[in-house]
Each structure stands twice: as structure tokens, then as C-alpha cells.
């Protein structure tokens, strides 16, 4: 799988995508993540500008259609993308089912929004999907792109050593994950539930399921109504 990300702030994406599982998945050839600087596609050879004032006035700069068109067209010549995504608070809410779908669907191109927004013609003609990571406004789409990329990459088969572990994440099956513990079994009198020390696999699974249900009912009852 390949994920291309177009941004005006490539530095912002360097660190989050080069650690832990996402780094290992790249090192193992499961995913290739390539960050592109939109300014490289600017026609303004001097200042590499990619934004301009909004027609009709109003505060804030708007990302221009030309550099984005040039960047997306150049990348589309190399490969067919399953989705060309624009990060925006207006988009479909990012959640586990969408992460699952995107992890299986093929190569992705993510355009990070900035300033007041992008020229609407980009959204009308070049973008196939707009995604929001939550009902709040970020300074730019880079952190949203990093969040989505992380959630998608860890779902690629082989990215997580123990495959079971991605399947038992919170939100898979619309349930929160059960609590987990490690050694010591007793820390200053804070004890690990006996059942987990019993070695009885079936009973442990039943307990974990009950815990998941109880947690979900208490903390996220909305998930059970979906
Ligand atoms: N850009 C600004 N805010 C955003 C959000 N909540 N989700 C995705 N992209 C954004």
C-alpha cells in the first residue's frame, strides 16, 4: 500500500510517521508513505506561494487550485488512487469502520487543508472524499492526516506483530477494549483480577467480553445503538 500526503508543512508529518508500528510497517515494506511539499508545485518560482486572497473578500487566505492540480495530476500519473482525501472539519467523521475500509481499499492520496480552506474547484473536481477527525478546528490538516495514517497503517495485515491485537482494539465490533494488566500481579495491594491468573482460556474470554460490554455501556452507550 502507498499513502501520498500533500502538505505545505512536511516537517509536521516527519516525526509522527517515523516511529513505532508505522515506522516498522514502512521498514518491512508493508506501506510506503511519501510526503510531498505543495510548494514544489507552485508556479511562483520566487516565493513558492500556494495561497491567495479570497474572491469576494473576507479574512484568511485560500489555497490556490493550480499548485494542487499540478501536484495531484503528477501523482495520479504514477498510480490509481482508491481515494483522494481532503482533510477538513466539514468531512465525514473518521472512525474505526472508515479506517478499516481505507486500510483495505488500495493506495491513498491525502491533501492537507490549510489557511481558510482550498479553492472549492479542488473539492468539486479532484477530491473523492473529505474526512474530519472530529468536531473541532485544527490549524491545518497535517495532524488529521497523521491520525488517519496511523489508524490505517496499523490495520494492514502484518503491521502489528500479533494480528489478534488489531482485531481486539477498542471500537472493533463497536465495543471498547477490556482492561489489561501485566506483572506484578499485586502492586502495593492493587491486585490483578484473579480470573486473568487462572489460565482458564474460555473463562478469561468470557470475563473480557463482559468487561467490554460493561465499559461500553458505562462510557460509550452510543456505540451500542449504532
Ligand atoms: N482541518 C482542520 N480541522 C480539521 C479536522 N477537525 N479534521 C480534519 N481536518 C481538519
Coordinates of C-alpha atoms and ligand atoms in Angstrom, one line a residue:
X1 CA 0.0 0.0 0.0
X2 CA 1.1 3.5 -0.7
X3 CA 0.0 6.7 1.0
X4 CA 1.0 10.0 -0.5
X5 CA 0.4 13.2 1.5
X6 CA 0.5 16.7 0.1
X7 CA 1.1 19.5 2.5
X8 CA 2.6 22.9 3.0
X9 CA 4.2 21.8 6.2
X10 CA 6.1 18.5 5.5
X11 CA 8.1 18.9 8.7
X12 CA 4.9 18.5 10.8
X13 CA 4.5 15.0 9.4
X14 CA 8.0 13.7 9.7
X15 CA 8.0 12.7 13.4
X16 CA 4.5 11.1 13.8
X17 CA 5.0 8.8 10.8
X18 CA 8.5 7.7 11.7
X19 CA 8.0 5.9 15.0
X20 CA 6.7 2.6 16.4
X21 CA 4.3 0.5 14.3
X22 CA 4.1 3.0 11.4
X23 CA 7.8 3.1 11.0
X24 CA 8.1 -0.7 11.3
X25 CA 5.4 -1.2 8.6
X26 CA 7.4 1.1 6.3
X27 CA 10.7 -0.6 7.1
X28 CA 9.1 -4.0 6.4
X29 CA 7.7 -2.8 3.0
X30 CA 4.0 -3.1 4.0
X31 CA 3.4 0.5 3.3
X32 CA 5.2 3.4 1.6
X33 CA 4.4 6.8 3.0
X34 CA 5.6 9.7 0.9
X35 CA 5.1 13.4 1.9
X36 CA 5.1 16.0 -0.8
X37 CA 5.7 19.7 -0.3
X38 CA 2.9 21.6 -2.2
X39 CA 5.3 24.5 -2.6
X40 CA 7.3 22.4 -5.0
X41 CA 4.3 22.6 -7.4
X42 CA 3.9 26.4 -7.1
X43 CA 4.3 28.4 -10.3
X44 CA 5.7 31.2 -8.2
X45 CA 9.4 30.3 -8.6
X46 CA 10.5 33.1 -6.2
X47 CA 8.3 32.8 -3.1
X48 CA 6.7 29.4 -3.8
X49 CA 3.3 30.8 -2.9
X50 CA 0.4 28.5 -2.9
X51 CA -2.3 30.7 -1.5
X52 CA -4.1 33.9 -2.4
X53 CA -6.8 36.3 -1.2
X54 CA -10.4 35.1 -1.4
X55 CA -12.6 36.4 -4.2
X56 CA -15.4 38.4 -2.7
X57 CA -13.3 39.4 0.3
X58 CA -13.2 38.1 3.8
X59 CA -10.5 37.2 6.2
X60 CA -8.0 34.5 5.5
X61 CA -6.1 33.1 2.6
X62 CA -7.3 30.4 0.2
X63 CA -5.2 27.6 -1.2
X64 CA -5.0 28.0 -4.9
X65 CA -6.3 25.5 -7.4
X66 CA -3.2 25.5 -9.7
X67 CA -0.5 24.0 -7.5
X68 CA -2.9 21.5 -6.1
X69 CA -4.0 20.5 -9.6
X70 CA -0.4 20.1 -10.7
X71 CA 0.5 18.0 -7.6
X72 CA -2.5 15.7 -7.8
X73 CA -2.1 15.3 -11.6
X74 CA 1.6 14.4 -11.3
X75 CA 0.8 11.8 -8.6
X76 CA -2.2 10.4 -10.4
X77 CA 0.1 9.7 -13.4
X78 CA 2.1 7.3 -11.3
X79 CA -0.8 5.3 -9.8
X80 CA -4.5 4.9 -9.4
X81 CA -5.7 6.0 -6.0
X82 CA -8.6 4.3 -4.2
X83 CA -9.4 7.7 -2.7
X84 CA -8.1 11.3 -2.9
X85 CA -8.8 12.6 0.5
X86 CA -9.1 16.2 1.7
X87 CA -8.8 16.8 5.5
X88 CA -11.5 19.1 6.6
X89 CA -13.8 19.7 9.6
X90 CA -16.7 19.5 7.1
X91 CA -15.9 15.9 6.1
X92 CA -17.2 12.5 7.1
X93 CA -16.3 11.7 10.7
X94 CA -13.2 9.5 10.8
X95 CA -14.0 6.3 12.9
X96 CA -12.8 2.7 13.0
X97 CA -15.1 1.4 10.2
X98 CA -13.7 4.0 7.8
X99 CA -10.1 3.2 8.9
X100 CA -10.8 -0.5 8.2
X101 CA -12.2 0.3 4.8
X102 CA -9.3 2.6 3.8
X103 CA -6.7 0.1 5.0
X104 CA -8.1 -2.5 2.6
X105 CA -9.0 -0.4 -0.4
X106 CA -5.7 0.4 -2.1
X107 CA -3.4 3.4 -2.4
X108 CA -4.4 6.8 -0.9
X109 CA -3.7 10.4 -1.6
X110 CA -4.3 12.8 1.3
X111 CA -4.3 16.6 0.7
X112 CA -3.9 18.6 3.9
X113 CA -6.0 21.7 4.1
X114 CA -4.6 25.0 5.4
X115 CA -5.4 28.7 5.8
X116 CA -9.1 29.4 5.3
X117 CA -9.6 26.5 3.0
X118 CA -8.9 25.4 -0.5
X119 CA -10.4 26.7 -3.7
X120 CA -13.8 25.0 -4.0
X121 CA -12.9 23.8 -7.5
X122 CA -10.4 21.4 -6.0
X123 CA -13.1 19.9 -3.8
X124 CA -15.5 19.7 -6.7
X125 CA -13.2 18.2 -9.3
X126 CA -10.2 16.5 -7.7
X127 CA -11.2 15.2 -4.2
X128 CA -13.1 12.0 -3.9
X129 CA -13.6 12.0 -0.1
X130 CA -13.5 14.7 2.7
X131 CA -12.7 13.5 6.1
X132 CA -12.8 15.2 9.6
X133 CA -11.2 13.7 12.6
X134 CA -13.6 15.4 15.0
X135 CA -15.8 18.4 15.6
X136 CA -13.1 21.0 16.3
X137 CA -11.0 23.1 14.0
X138 CA -7.2 22.4 13.7
X139 CA -4.7 24.9 12.3
X140 CA -4.2 22.6 9.4
X141 CA -4.9 19.1 8.1
X142 CA -1.4 17.7 8.9
X143 CA -2.3 16.3 12.3
X144 CA -5.5 14.9 10.9
X145 CA -3.5 13.2 8.1
X146 CA -1.1 11.8 10.7
X147 CA -4.0 10.5 12.8
X148 CA -5.7 8.8 9.9
X149 CA -2.5 7.4 8.5
X150 CA -1.6 5.9 11.9
X151 CA -5.0 4.3 12.4
X152 CA -5.0 2.9 8.8
X153 CA -1.4 1.6 8.8
X154 CA -1.8 -0.4 12.0
X155 CA -4.6 -2.3 10.4
X156 CA -2.6 -3.5 7.4
X157 CA -2.1 -7.3 7.9
X158 CA 1.3 -7.8 9.4
X159 CA 1.8 -4.3 10.7
X160 CA 1.1 -5.5 14.3
X161 CA 3.1 -8.5 15.4
X162 CA 0.1 -10.2 17.0
X163 CA -2.7 -9.9 14.4
X164 CA -5.3 -10.6 17.0
X165 CA -4.3 -7.4 18.7
X166 CA -5.6 -5.1 16.0
X167 CA -8.9 -7.1 15.9
X168 CA -9.4 -6.7 19.6
X169 CA -8.9 -2.9 19.6
X170 CA -11.5 -0.7 21.1
X171 CA -14.2 0.1 18.5
X172 CA -13.8 -3.1 16.5
X173 CA -17.2 -4.7 16.9
X174 CA -18.4 -1.4 18.4
X175 CA -17.1 -2.3 21.8
X176 CA -14.5 -0.7 24.0
X177 CA -11.5 -3.0 24.7
X178 CA -11.4 -4.8 28.1
X179 CA -8.8 -3.7 30.8
X180 CA -5.3 -5.2 30.5
X181 CA -2.7 -5.9 33.2
X182 CA 0.9 -7.0 33.5
X183 CA 3.3 -8.0 36.2
X184 CA 3.4 -7.7 39.2
X185 CA 0.1 -9.4 40.0
X186 CA -0.1 -7.5 43.3
X187 CA 1.3 -3.9 43.5
X188 CA 1.0 -2.5 47.0
X189 CA -2.2 -4.4 47.4
X190 CA -3.7 -3.3 44.0
X191 CA -4.5 -6.8 42.6
X192 CA -4.9 -8.1 39.1
X193 CA -8.4 -9.8 38.8
X194 CA -8.0 -13.5 39.8
X195 CA -9.6 -14.8 36.6
X196 CA -6.7 -13.5 34.5
X197 CA -4.2 -15.6 36.5
X198 CA -6.3 -18.7 36.3
X199 CA -5.1 -20.0 32.9
X200 CA -8.7 -20.9 32.0
X201 CA -8.8 -19.5 28.5
X202 CA -12.6 -19.8 27.9
X203 CA -13.5 -18.2 31.2
X204 CA -10.9 -15.4 30.6
X205 CA -12.5 -14.6 27.2
X206 CA -16.0 -14.5 28.8
X207 CA -14.7 -12.2 31.5
X208 CA -13.1 -9.9 28.9
X209 CA -16.3 -9.8 26.9
X210 CA -18.3 -8.9 30.0
X211 CA -15.8 -6.2 30.8
X212 CA -16.0 -4.8 27.3
X213 CA -19.8 -4.7 27.5
X214 CA -19.8 -3.1 30.9
X215 CA -17.3 -0.5 29.9
X216 CA -19.1 0.3 26.7
X217 CA -22.5 0.6 28.4
X218 CA -20.9 2.9 31.0
X219 CA -18.6 5.1 28.9
X220 CA -19.9 4.9 25.3
X221 CA -23.5 3.7 25.3
X222 CA -23.9 5.4 21.9
X223 CA -21.8 2.7 20.3
X224 CA -24.3 0.0 21.3
X225 CA -27.1 1.9 19.5
X226 CA -25.2 2.2 16.2
Ligands
LIG1 N1 -8.6 20.6 9.4 C1 -8.9 21.5 10.4 N2 -9.7 20.9 11.3 C2 -9.8 19.6 10.9 C3 -10.5 18.4 11.5 N3 -11.2 18.5 12.6 N4 -10.4 17.3 10.8 C4 -9.7 17.2 9.7 N5 -9.1 18.2 9.1 C5 -9.1 19.4 9.7

